[in-house]
Amino acid sequence: MAKSTQAEAAITRQKIIDAAFKISIEKSFEFVTLGELAKLVGITRSGVNCHFKKKEDLIKVLEPIFAKMLVAPLDFSSTDTFYKSWTQTLDSDTNFRAAVKACGPII
């Protein structure tokens, strides 16, 4: 089998990250497994392992993604504005709610 190029490896790595993010948002990070990632990306488990040796390595990549997703809609200028932005975002943004639910094991 031919070796993949750096560009192909970068694309595969991003597909793995996207799949892990999708599973984390839809189910929870506990459901992220090498087998599940491999199935979603269309590669072998060892292919996933080439990019991420341990689940913790994947957490290091997902953490800033979730942190940005959680912080972006919030207003930190005062406790009152923070509370209002928090409750408003929880009420109106399903992705934010999913991120809050999923981020426990990640952040």
PDB file of N, CA and C in Angstrom:
ATOM      1  N   MET A   1       0.837  -1.162   0.000  1.00  0.00           N
ATOM      2  CA  MET A   1       0.000   0.000   0.000  1.00  0.00           C
ATOM      3  C   MET A   1       0.897   1.246   0.000  1.00  0.00           C
ATOM      4  N   ALA A   2       0.530   2.232  -0.790  1.00  0.00           N
ATOM      5  CA  ALA A   2       1.320   3.464  -0.891  1.00  0.00           C
ATOM      6  C   ALA A   2       1.148   4.307   0.360  1.00  0.00           C
ATOM      7  N   LYS A   3       2.227   4.992   0.730  1.00  0.00           N
ATOM      8  CA  LYS A   3       2.164   5.897   1.881  1.00  0.00           C
ATOM      9  C   LYS A   3       1.320   7.107   1.511  1.00  0.00           C
ATOM     10  N   SER A   4       0.581   7.596   2.496  1.00  0.00           N
ATOM     11  CA  SER A   4      -0.209   8.789   2.226  1.00  0.00           C
ATOM     12  C   SER A   4       0.678  10.028   2.302  1.00  0.00           C
ATOM     13  N   THR A   5       0.270  11.043   1.591  1.00  0.00           N
ATOM     14  CA  THR A   5       1.016  12.289   1.612  1.00  0.00           C
ATOM     15  C   THR A   5       0.681  13.041   2.899  1.00  0.00           C
ATOM     16  N   GLN A   6       1.455  14.065   3.181  1.00  0.00           N
ATOM     17  CA  GLN A   6       1.174  14.883   4.368  1.00  0.00           C
ATOM     18  C   GLN A   6      -0.196  15.533   4.259  1.00  0.00           C
ATOM     19  N   ALA A   7      -0.568  15.938   3.074  1.00  0.00           N
ATOM     20  CA  ALA A   7      -1.876  16.568   2.865  1.00  0.00           C
ATOM     21  C   ALA A   7      -2.997  15.579   3.149  1.00  0.00           C
ATOM     22  N   GLU A   8      -2.843  14.343   2.661  1.00  0.00           N
ATOM     23  CA  GLU A   8      -3.854  13.315   2.916  1.00  0.00           C
ATOM     24  C   GLU A   8      -3.924  12.985   4.403  1.00  0.00           C
ATOM     25  N   ALA A   9      -2.780  12.928   5.063  1.00  0.00           N
ATOM     26  CA  ALA A   9      -2.740  12.643   6.498  1.00  0.00           C
ATOM     27  C   ALA A   9      -3.424  13.763   7.280  1.00  0.00           C
ATOM     28  N   ALA A  10      -3.213  14.997   6.878  1.00  0.00           N
ATOM     29  CA  ALA A  10      -3.849  16.138   7.552  1.00  0.00           C
ATOM     30  C   ALA A  10      -5.370  16.094   7.375  1.00  0.00           C
ATOM     31  N   ILE A  11      -5.811  15.713   6.186  1.00  0.00           N
ATOM     32  CA  ILE A  11      -7.252  15.594   5.934  1.00  0.00           C
ATOM     33  C   ILE A  11      -7.844  14.487   6.791  1.00  0.00           C
ATOM     34  N   THR A  12      -7.176  13.357   6.853  1.00  0.00           N
ATOM     35  CA  THR A  12      -7.655  12.237   7.677  1.00  0.00           C
ATOM     36  C   THR A  12      -7.695  12.624   9.146  1.00  0.00           C
ATOM     37  N   ARG A  13      -6.671  13.301   9.615  1.00  0.00           N
ATOM     38  CA  ARG A  13      -6.625  13.751  11.017  1.00  0.00           C
ATOM     39  C   ARG A  13      -7.801  14.666  11.317  1.00  0.00           C
ATOM     40  N   GLN A  14      -8.089  15.587  10.400  1.00  0.00           N
ATOM     41  CA  GLN A  14      -9.212  16.503  10.606  1.00  0.00           C
ATOM     42  C   GLN A  14     -10.534  15.754  10.589  1.00  0.00           C
ATOM     43  N   LYS A  15     -10.659  14.748   9.743  1.00  0.00           N
ATOM     44  CA  LYS A  15     -11.880  13.929   9.715  1.00  0.00           C
ATOM     45  C   LYS A  15     -12.073  13.216  11.051  1.00  0.00           C
ATOM     46  N   ILE A  16     -10.988  12.745  11.651  1.00  0.00           N
ATOM     47  CA  ILE A  16     -11.060  12.089  12.959  1.00  0.00           C
ATOM     48  C   ILE A  16     -11.517  13.091  14.019  1.00  0.00           C
ATOM     49  N   ILE A  17     -10.947  14.285  13.992  1.00  0.00           N
ATOM     50  CA  ILE A  17     -11.337  15.331  14.952  1.00  0.00           C
ATOM     51  C   ILE A  17     -12.812  15.675  14.774  1.00  0.00           C
ATOM     52  N   ASP A  18     -13.244  15.847  13.526  1.00  0.00           N
ATOM     53  CA  ASP A  18     -14.641  16.174  13.248  1.00  0.00           C
ATOM     54  C   ASP A  18     -15.576  15.062  13.731  1.00  0.00           C
ATOM     55  N   ALA A  19     -15.171  13.822  13.524  1.00  0.00           N
ATOM     56  CA  ALA A  19     -15.992  12.693  13.971  1.00  0.00           C
ATOM     57  C   ALA A  19     -16.072  12.650  15.501  1.00  0.00           C
ATOM     58  N   ALA A  20     -14.955  12.885  16.168  1.00  0.00           N
ATOM     59  CA  ALA A  20     -14.947  12.905  17.638  1.00  0.00           C
ATOM     60  C   ALA A  20     -15.817  14.037  18.171  1.00  0.00           C
ATOM     61  N   PHE A  21     -15.756  15.182  17.523  1.00  0.00           N
ATOM     62  CA  PHE A  21     -16.594  16.316  17.913  1.00  0.00           C
ATOM     63  C   PHE A  21     -18.068  15.964  17.734  1.00  0.00           C
ATOM     64  N   LYS A  22     -18.401  15.369  16.599  1.00  0.00           N
ATOM     65  CA  LYS A  22     -19.786  14.988  16.297  1.00  0.00           C
ATOM     66  C   LYS A  22     -20.317  14.007  17.348  1.00  0.00           C
ATOM     67  N   ILE A  23     -19.544  12.990  17.659  1.00  0.00           N
ATOM     68  CA  ILE A  23     -19.965  12.011  18.668  1.00  0.00           C
ATOM     69  C   ILE A  23     -20.125  12.692  20.023  1.00  0.00           C
ATOM     70  N   SER A  24     -19.190  13.550  20.378  1.00  0.00           N
ATOM     71  CA  SER A  24     -19.241  14.248  21.666  1.00  0.00           C
ATOM     72  C   SER A  24     -20.491  15.102  21.783  1.00  0.00           C
ATOM     73  N   ILE A  25     -20.838  15.818  20.724  1.00  0.00           N
ATOM     74  CA  ILE A  25     -22.015  16.685  20.741  1.00  0.00           C
ATOM     75  C   ILE A  25     -23.301  15.863  20.744  1.00  0.00           C
ATOM     76  N   GLU A  26     -23.349  14.823  19.931  1.00  0.00           N
ATOM     77  CA  GLU A  26     -24.582  14.048  19.790  1.00  0.00           C
ATOM     78  C   GLU A  26     -24.826  13.077  20.938  1.00  0.00           C
ATOM     79  N   LYS A  27     -23.766  12.511  21.487  1.00  0.00           N
ATOM     80  CA  LYS A  27     -23.916  11.499  22.538  1.00  0.00           C
ATOM     81  C   LYS A  27     -23.210  11.951  23.809  1.00  0.00           C
ATOM     82  N   SER A  28     -21.919  11.930  23.789  1.00  0.00           N
ATOM     83  CA  SER A  28     -21.045  12.355  24.884  1.00  0.00           C
ATOM     84  C   SER A  28     -19.646  11.859  24.542  1.00  0.00           C
ATOM     85  N   PHE A  29     -18.637  12.477  25.129  1.00  0.00           N
ATOM     86  CA  PHE A  29     -17.270  12.081  24.822  1.00  0.00           C
ATOM     87  C   PHE A  29     -16.987  10.642  25.242  1.00  0.00           C
ATOM     88  N   GLU A  30     -17.713  10.145  26.226  1.00  0.00           N
ATOM     89  CA  GLU A  30     -17.509   8.752  26.662  1.00  0.00           C
ATOM     90  C   GLU A  30     -17.763   7.762  25.532  1.00  0.00           C
ATOM     91  N   PHE A  31     -18.551   8.165  24.518  1.00  0.00           N
ATOM     92  CA  PHE A  31     -18.872   7.283  23.403  1.00  0.00           C
ATOM     93  C   PHE A  31     -17.836   7.348  22.279  1.00  0.00           C
ATOM     94  N   VAL A  32     -16.839   8.205  22.434  1.00  0.00           N
ATOM     95  CA  VAL A  32     -15.778   8.296  21.435  1.00  0.00           C
ATOM     96  C   VAL A  32     -14.819   7.125  21.656  1.00  0.00           C
ATOM     97  N   THR A  33     -14.766   6.220  20.702  1.00  0.00           N
ATOM     98  CA  THR A  33     -13.850   5.079  20.754  1.00  0.00           C
ATOM     99  C   THR A  33     -13.090   5.006  19.431  1.00  0.00           C
ATOM    100  N   LEU A  34     -11.956   4.324  19.438  1.00  0.00           N
ATOM    101  CA  LEU A  34     -11.205   4.151  18.199  1.00  0.00           C
ATOM    102  C   LEU A  34     -12.059   3.468  17.136  1.00  0.00           C
ATOM    103  N   GLY A  35     -12.821   2.478  17.550  1.00  0.00           N
ATOM    104  CA  GLY A  35     -13.671   1.746  16.614  1.00  0.00           C
ATOM    105  C   GLY A  35     -14.753   2.623  16.012  1.00  0.00           C
ATOM    106  N   GLU A  36     -15.405   3.432  16.841  1.00  0.00           N
ATOM    107  CA  GLU A  36     -16.456   4.316  16.363  1.00  0.00           C
ATOM    108  C   GLU A  36     -15.883   5.379  15.432  1.00  0.00           C
ATOM    109  N   LEU A  37     -14.728   5.941  15.802  1.00  0.00           N
ATOM    110  CA  LEU A  37     -14.077   6.933  14.941  1.00  0.00           C
ATOM    111  C   LEU A  37     -13.691   6.319  13.606  1.00  0.00           C
ATOM    112  N   ALA A  38     -13.108   5.130  13.648  1.00  0.00           N
ATOM    113  CA  ALA A  38     -12.693   4.450  12.420  1.00  0.00           C
ATOM    114  C   ALA A  38     -13.894   4.223  11.499  1.00  0.00           C
ATOM    115  N   LYS A  39     -15.013   3.797  12.079  1.00  0.00           N
ATOM    116  CA  LYS A  39     -16.211   3.541  11.292  1.00  0.00           C
ATOM    117  C   LYS A  39     -16.713   4.830  10.633  1.00  0.00           C
ATOM    118  N   LEU A  40     -16.766   5.914  11.389  1.00  0.00           N
ATOM    119  CA  LEU A  40     -17.260   7.181  10.847  1.00  0.00           C
ATOM    120  C   LEU A  40     -16.337   7.760   9.779  1.00  0.00           C
ATOM    121  N   VAL A  41     -15.037   7.615   9.971  1.00  0.00           N
ATOM    122  CA  VAL A  41     -14.068   8.192   9.043  1.00  0.00           C
ATOM    123  C   VAL A  41     -13.821   7.275   7.841  1.00  0.00           C
ATOM    124  N   GLY A  42     -14.068   5.978   8.014  1.00  0.00           N
ATOM    125  CA  GLY A  42     -13.852   5.026   6.929  1.00  0.00           C
ATOM    126  C   GLY A  42     -12.427   4.535   6.842  1.00  0.00           C
ATOM    127  N   ILE A  43     -11.788   4.400   8.029  1.00  0.00           N
ATOM    128  CA  ILE A  43     -10.432   3.875   8.090  1.00  0.00           C
ATOM    129  C   ILE A  43     -10.395   2.781   9.159  1.00  0.00           C
ATOM    130  N   THR A  44      -9.237   2.184   9.342  1.00  0.00           N
ATOM    131  CA  THR A  44      -9.096   1.151  10.366  1.00  0.00           C
ATOM    132  C   THR A  44      -8.827   1.798  11.728  1.00  0.00           C
ATOM    133  N   ARG A  45      -8.993   0.991  12.786  1.00  0.00           N
ATOM    134  CA  ARG A  45      -8.678   1.479  14.131  1.00  0.00           C
ATOM    135  C   ARG A  45      -7.200   1.856  14.232  1.00  0.00           C
ATOM    136  N   SER A  46      -6.353   1.075  13.594  1.00  0.00           N
ATOM    137  CA  SER A  46      -4.921   1.407  13.638  1.00  0.00           C
ATOM    138  C   SER A  46      -4.649   2.703  12.879  1.00  0.00           C
ATOM    139  N   GLY A  47      -5.486   3.007  11.875  1.00  0.00           N
ATOM    140  CA  GLY A  47      -5.360   4.279  11.172  1.00  0.00           C
ATOM    141  C   GLY A  47      -5.654   5.454  12.090  1.00  0.00           C
ATOM    142  N   VAL A  48      -6.669   5.301  12.929  1.00  0.00           N
ATOM    143  CA  VAL A  48      -6.986   6.333  13.925  1.00  0.00           C
ATOM    144  C   VAL A  48      -5.822   6.447  14.905  1.00  0.00           C
ATOM    145  N   ASN A  49      -5.311   5.296  15.313  1.00  0.00           N
ATOM    146  CA  ASN A  49      -4.217   5.261  16.286  1.00  0.00           C
ATOM    147  C   ASN A  49      -2.941   5.910  15.762  1.00  0.00           C
ATOM    148  N   CYS A  50      -2.755   5.931  14.458  1.00  0.00           N
ATOM    149  CA  CYS A  50      -1.584   6.610  13.876  1.00  0.00           C
ATOM    150  C   CYS A  50      -1.629   8.111  14.144  1.00  0.00           C
ATOM    151  N   HIS A  51      -2.824   8.650  14.239  1.00  0.00           N
ATOM    152  CA  HIS A  51      -2.987  10.090  14.445  1.00  0.00           C
ATOM    153  C   HIS A  51      -3.145  10.459  15.914  1.00  0.00           C
ATOM    154  N   PHE A  52      -3.782   9.588  16.683  1.00  0.00           N
ATOM    155  CA  PHE A  52      -4.031   9.828  18.109  1.00  0.00           C
ATOM    156  C   PHE A  52      -3.745   8.541  18.872  1.00  0.00           C
ATOM    157  N   LYS A  53      -2.617   8.532  19.570  1.00  0.00           N
ATOM    158  CA  LYS A  53      -2.183   7.331  20.289  1.00  0.00           C
ATOM    159  C   LYS A  53      -3.126   6.991  21.450  1.00  0.00           C
ATOM    160  N   LYS A  54      -3.644   8.033  22.118  1.00  0.00           N
ATOM    161  CA  LYS A  54      -4.526   7.826  23.259  1.00  0.00           C
ATOM    162  C   LYS A  54      -5.710   8.782  23.148  1.00  0.00           C
ATOM    163  N   LYS A  55      -6.751   8.445  23.842  1.00  0.00           N
ATOM    164  CA  LYS A  55      -7.937   9.296  23.858  1.00  0.00           C
ATOM    165  C   LYS A  55      -7.597  10.679  24.416  1.00  0.00           C
ATOM    166  N   GLU A  56      -6.653  10.733  25.331  1.00  0.00           N
ATOM    167  CA  GLU A  56      -6.238  12.007  25.924  1.00  0.00           C
ATOM    168  C   GLU A  56      -5.625  12.944  24.868  1.00  0.00           C
ATOM    169  N   ASP A  57      -4.980  12.371  23.859  1.00  0.00           N
ATOM    170  CA  ASP A  57      -4.418  13.181  22.780  1.00  0.00           C
ATOM    171  C   ASP A  57      -5.533  13.873  21.992  1.00  0.00           C
ATOM    172  N   LEU A  58      -6.627  13.177  21.844  1.00  0.00           N
ATOM    173  CA  LEU A  58      -7.784  13.745  21.163  1.00  0.00           C
ATOM    174  C   LEU A  58      -8.439  14.826  22.026  1.00  0.00           C
ATOM    175  N   ILE A  59      -8.461  14.625  23.323  1.00  0.00           N
ATOM    176  CA  ILE A  59      -9.015  15.633  24.242  1.00  0.00           C
ATOM    177  C   ILE A  59      -8.247  16.944  24.101  1.00  0.00           C
ATOM    178  N   LYS A  60      -6.927  16.851  23.976  1.00  0.00           N
ATOM    179  CA  LYS A  60      -6.102  18.061  23.849  1.00  0.00           C
ATOM    180  C   LYS A  60      -6.484  18.882  22.622  1.00  0.00           C
ATOM    181  N   VAL A  61      -6.945  18.209  21.583  1.00  0.00           N
ATOM    182  CA  VAL A  61      -7.357  18.900  20.365  1.00  0.00           C
ATOM    183  C   VAL A  61      -8.791  19.432  20.494  1.00  0.00           C
ATOM    184  N   LEU A  62      -9.653  18.672  21.142  1.00  0.00           N
ATOM    185  CA  LEU A  62     -11.055  19.079  21.273  1.00  0.00           C
ATOM    186  C   LEU A  62     -11.266  20.183  22.307  1.00  0.00           C
ATOM    187  N   GLU A  63     -10.420  20.221  23.307  1.00  0.00           N
ATOM    188  CA  GLU A  63     -10.598  21.192  24.402  1.00  0.00           C
ATOM    189  C   GLU A  63     -10.722  22.629  23.919  1.00  0.00           C
ATOM    190  N   PRO A  64      -9.808  23.132  23.087  1.00  0.00           N
ATOM    191  CA  PRO A  64      -9.963  24.527  22.651  1.00  0.00           C
ATOM    192  C   PRO A  64     -11.191  24.746  21.760  1.00  0.00           C
ATOM    193  N   ILE A  65     -11.602  23.726  21.028  1.00  0.00           N
ATOM    194  CA  ILE A  65     -12.798  23.841  20.194  1.00  0.00           C
ATOM    195  C   ILE A  65     -14.029  24.030  21.074  1.00  0.00           C
ATOM    196  N   PHE A  66     -14.143  23.189  22.105  1.00  0.00           N
ATOM    197  CA  PHE A  66     -15.274  23.301  23.026  1.00  0.00           C
ATOM    198  C   PHE A  66     -15.195  24.592  23.840  1.00  0.00           C
ATOM    199  N   ALA A  67     -14.010  24.957  24.273  1.00  0.00           N
ATOM    200  CA  ALA A  67     -13.859  26.180  25.069  1.00  0.00           C
ATOM    201  C   ALA A  67     -14.328  27.398  24.269  1.00  0.00           C
ATOM    202  N   LYS A  68     -13.916  27.470  23.021  1.00  0.00           N
ATOM    203  CA  LYS A  68     -14.337  28.585  22.168  1.00  0.00           C
ATOM    204  C   LYS A  68     -15.849  28.574  21.973  1.00  0.00           C
ATOM    205  N   MET A  69     -16.403  27.417  21.754  1.00  0.00           N
ATOM    206  CA  MET A  69     -17.839  27.280  21.544  1.00  0.00           C
ATOM    207  C   MET A  69     -18.632  27.712  22.780  1.00  0.00           C
ATOM    208  N   LEU A  70     -18.068  27.457  23.953  1.00  0.00           N
ATOM    209  CA  LEU A  70     -18.759  27.795  25.200  1.00  0.00           C
ATOM    210  C   LEU A  70     -18.593  29.264  25.584  1.00  0.00           C
ATOM    211  N   VAL A  71     -17.471  29.851  25.256  1.00  0.00           N
ATOM    212  CA  VAL A  71     -17.179  31.216  25.681  1.00  0.00           C
ATOM    213  C   VAL A  71     -17.734  32.259  24.705  1.00  0.00           C
ATOM    214  N   ALA A  72     -17.713  31.948  23.431  1.00  0.00           N
ATOM    215  CA  ALA A  72     -18.062  32.938  22.403  1.00  0.00           C
ATOM    216  C   ALA A  72     -19.402  33.645  22.631  1.00  0.00           C
ATOM    217  N   PRO A  73     -20.471  32.951  22.965  1.00  0.00           N
ATOM    218  CA  PRO A  73     -21.759  33.654  23.087  1.00  0.00           C
ATOM    219  C   PRO A  73     -21.979  34.361  24.427  1.00  0.00           C
ATOM    220  N   LEU A  74     -21.036  34.251  25.343  1.00  0.00           N
ATOM    221  CA  LEU A  74     -21.245  34.790  26.685  1.00  0.00           C
ATOM    222  C   LEU A  74     -20.632  36.176  26.848  1.00  0.00           C
ATOM    223  N   ASP A  75     -21.300  36.990  27.666  1.00  0.00           N
ATOM    224  CA  ASP A  75     -20.850  38.353  27.954  1.00  0.00           C
ATOM    225  C   ASP A  75     -20.293  38.367  29.371  1.00  0.00           C
ATOM    226  N   PHE A  76     -18.997  38.599  29.503  1.00  0.00           N
ATOM    227  CA  PHE A  76     -18.329  38.556  30.800  1.00  0.00           C
ATOM    228  C   PHE A  76     -18.124  39.938  31.415  1.00  0.00           C
ATOM    229  N   SER A  77     -18.807  40.955  30.909  1.00  0.00           N
ATOM    230  CA  SER A  77     -18.565  42.313  31.390  1.00  0.00           C
ATOM    231  C   SER A  77     -19.061  42.561  32.814  1.00  0.00           C
ATOM    232  N   SER A  78     -20.039  41.792  33.271  1.00  0.00           N
ATOM    233  CA  SER A  78     -20.488  41.870  34.665  1.00  0.00           C
ATOM    234  C   SER A  78     -21.210  40.572  34.995  1.00  0.00           C
ATOM    235  N   THR A  79     -21.437  40.350  36.261  1.00  0.00           N
ATOM    236  CA  THR A  79     -22.128  39.109  36.646  1.00  0.00           C
ATOM    237  C   THR A  79     -23.552  39.097  36.112  1.00  0.00           C
ATOM    238  N   ASP A  80     -24.198  40.261  36.081  1.00  0.00           N
ATOM    239  CA  ASP A  80     -25.570  40.338  35.582  1.00  0.00           C
ATOM    240  C   ASP A  80     -25.635  40.038  34.089  1.00  0.00           C
ATOM    241  N   THR A  81     -24.738  40.648  33.312  1.00  0.00           N
ATOM    242  CA  THR A  81     -24.743  40.394  31.868  1.00  0.00           C
ATOM    243  C   THR A  81     -24.303  38.959  31.559  1.00  0.00           C
ATOM    244  N   PHE A  82     -23.414  38.426  32.373  1.00  0.00           N
ATOM    245  CA  PHE A  82     -23.024  37.028  32.183  1.00  0.00           C
ATOM    246  C   PHE A  82     -24.229  36.118  32.399  1.00  0.00           C
ATOM    247  N   TYR A  83     -24.936  36.321  33.496  1.00  0.00           N
ATOM    248  CA  TYR A  83     -26.104  35.484  33.804  1.00  0.00           C
ATOM    249  C   TYR A  83     -27.137  35.585  32.685  1.00  0.00           C
ATOM    250  N   LYS A  84     -27.405  36.796  32.210  1.00  0.00           N
ATOM    251  CA  LYS A  84     -28.384  36.975  31.128  1.00  0.00           C
ATOM    252  C   LYS A  84     -27.928  36.268  29.852  1.00  0.00           C
ATOM    253  N   SER A  85     -26.661  36.436  29.509  1.00  0.00           N
ATOM    254  CA  SER A  85     -26.169  35.791  28.287  1.00  0.00           C
ATOM    255  C   SER A  85     -26.167  34.264  28.431  1.00  0.00           C
ATOM    256  N   TRP A  86     -25.851  33.782  29.623  1.00  0.00           N
ATOM    257  CA  TRP A  86     -25.866  32.336  29.890  1.00  0.00           C
ATOM    258  C   TRP A  86     -27.259  31.763  29.715  1.00  0.00           C
ATOM    259  N   THR A  87     -28.253  32.378  30.384  1.00  0.00           N
ATOM    260  CA  THR A  87     -29.620  31.847  30.309  1.00  0.00           C
ATOM    261  C   THR A  87     -30.194  31.984  28.908  1.00  0.00           C
ATOM    262  N   GLN A  88     -29.917  33.103  28.252  1.00  0.00           N
ATOM    263  CA  GLN A  88     -30.413  33.304  26.890  1.00  0.00           C
ATOM    264  C   GLN A  88     -29.807  32.272  25.936  1.00  0.00           C
ATOM    265  N   THR A  89     -28.516  32.044  26.053  1.00  0.00           N
ATOM    266  CA  THR A  89     -27.847  31.089  25.169  1.00  0.00           C
ATOM    267  C   THR A  89     -28.320  29.663  25.449  1.00  0.00           C
ATOM    268  N   LEU A  90     -28.482  29.318  26.708  1.00  0.00           N
ATOM    269  CA  LEU A  90     -29.003  27.982  27.037  1.00  0.00           C
ATOM    270  C   LEU A  90     -30.393  27.779  26.454  1.00  0.00           C
ATOM    271  N   ASP A  91     -31.217  28.810  26.500  1.00  0.00           N
ATOM    272  CA  ASP A  91     -32.589  28.709  25.994  1.00  0.00           C
ATOM    273  C   ASP A  91     -32.654  28.633  24.474  1.00  0.00           C
ATOM    274  N   SER A  92     -31.718  29.310  23.791  1.00  0.00           N
ATOM    275  CA  SER A  92     -31.874  29.474  22.349  1.00  0.00           C
ATOM    276  C   SER A  92     -30.905  28.683  21.472  1.00  0.00           C
ATOM    277  N   ASP A  93     -29.830  28.172  22.023  1.00  0.00           N
ATOM    278  CA  ASP A  93     -28.786  27.556  21.195  1.00  0.00           C
ATOM    279  C   ASP A  93     -28.608  26.076  21.536  1.00  0.00           C
ATOM    280  N   THR A  94     -29.126  25.214  20.689  1.00  0.00           N
ATOM    281  CA  THR A  94     -29.042  23.773  20.953  1.00  0.00           C
ATOM    282  C   THR A  94     -27.603  23.268  20.933  1.00  0.00           C
ATOM    283  N   ASN A  95     -26.757  23.837  20.061  1.00  0.00           N
ATOM    284  CA  ASN A  95     -25.350  23.420  20.032  1.00  0.00           C
ATOM    285  C   ASN A  95     -24.631  23.807  21.319  1.00  0.00           C
ATOM    286  N   PHE A  96     -24.954  24.958  21.866  1.00  0.00           N
ATOM    287  CA  PHE A  96     -24.365  25.391  23.134  1.00  0.00           C
ATOM    288  C   PHE A  96     -24.769  24.419  24.248  1.00  0.00           C
ATOM    289  N   ARG A  97     -26.054  24.079  24.305  1.00  0.00           N
ATOM    290  CA  ARG A  97     -26.528  23.119  25.324  1.00  0.00           C
ATOM    291  C   ARG A  97     -25.816  21.779  25.184  1.00  0.00           C
ATOM    292  N   ALA A  98     -25.670  21.322  23.950  1.00  0.00           N
ATOM    293  CA  ALA A  98     -24.986  20.048  23.708  1.00  0.00           C
ATOM    294  C   ALA A  98     -23.516  20.144  24.126  1.00  0.00           C
ATOM    295  N   ALA A  99     -22.890  21.285  23.850  1.00  0.00           N
ATOM    296  CA  ALA A  99     -21.488  21.468  24.228  1.00  0.00           C
ATOM    297  C   ALA A  99     -21.324  21.478  25.742  1.00  0.00           C
ATOM    298  N   VAL A 100     -22.232  22.142  26.448  1.00  0.00           N
ATOM    299  CA  VAL A 100     -22.188  22.164  27.915  1.00  0.00           C
ATOM    300  C   VAL A 100     -22.305  20.741  28.458  1.00  0.00           C
ATOM    301  N   LYS A 101     -23.230  19.995  27.893  1.00  0.00           N
ATOM    302  CA  LYS A 101     -23.457  18.615  28.334  1.00  0.00           C
ATOM    303  C   LYS A 101     -22.244  17.718  28.035  1.00  0.00           C
ATOM    304  N   ALA A 102     -21.630  17.931  26.879  1.00  0.00           N
ATOM    305  CA  ALA A 102     -20.547  17.048  26.430  1.00  0.00           C
ATOM    306  C   ALA A 102     -19.188  17.398  26.989  1.00  0.00           C
ATOM    307  N   CYS A 103     -18.982  18.637  27.417  1.00  0.00           N
ATOM    308  CA  CYS A 103     -17.618  19.088  27.702  1.00  0.00           C
ATOM    309  C   CYS A 103     -17.059  18.637  29.048  1.00  0.00           C
ATOM    310  N   GLY A 104     -17.857  18.102  29.932  1.00  0.00           N
ATOM    311  CA  GLY A 104     -17.375  17.671  31.240  1.00  0.00           C
ATOM    312  C   GLY A 104     -16.087  16.870  31.206  1.00  0.00           C
ATOM    313  N   PRO A 105     -16.055  15.777  30.453  1.00  0.00           N
ATOM    314  CA  PRO A 105     -14.820  14.983  30.393  1.00  0.00           C
ATOM    315  C   PRO A 105     -13.708  15.631  29.575  1.00  0.00           C
ATOM    316  N   ILE A 106     -14.036  16.668  28.817  1.00  0.00           N
ATOM    317  CA  ILE A 106     -13.058  17.268  27.914  1.00  0.00           C
ATOM    318  C   ILE A 106     -12.350  18.442  28.551  1.00  0.00           C
ATOM    319  N   ILE A 107     -13.112  19.317  29.195  1.00  0.00           N
ATOM    320  CA  ILE A 107     -12.523  20.552  29.750  1.00  0.00           C
ATOM    321  C   ILE A 107     -12.226  20.391  31.224  1.00  0.00           C
TER     322      ILE A 107
END
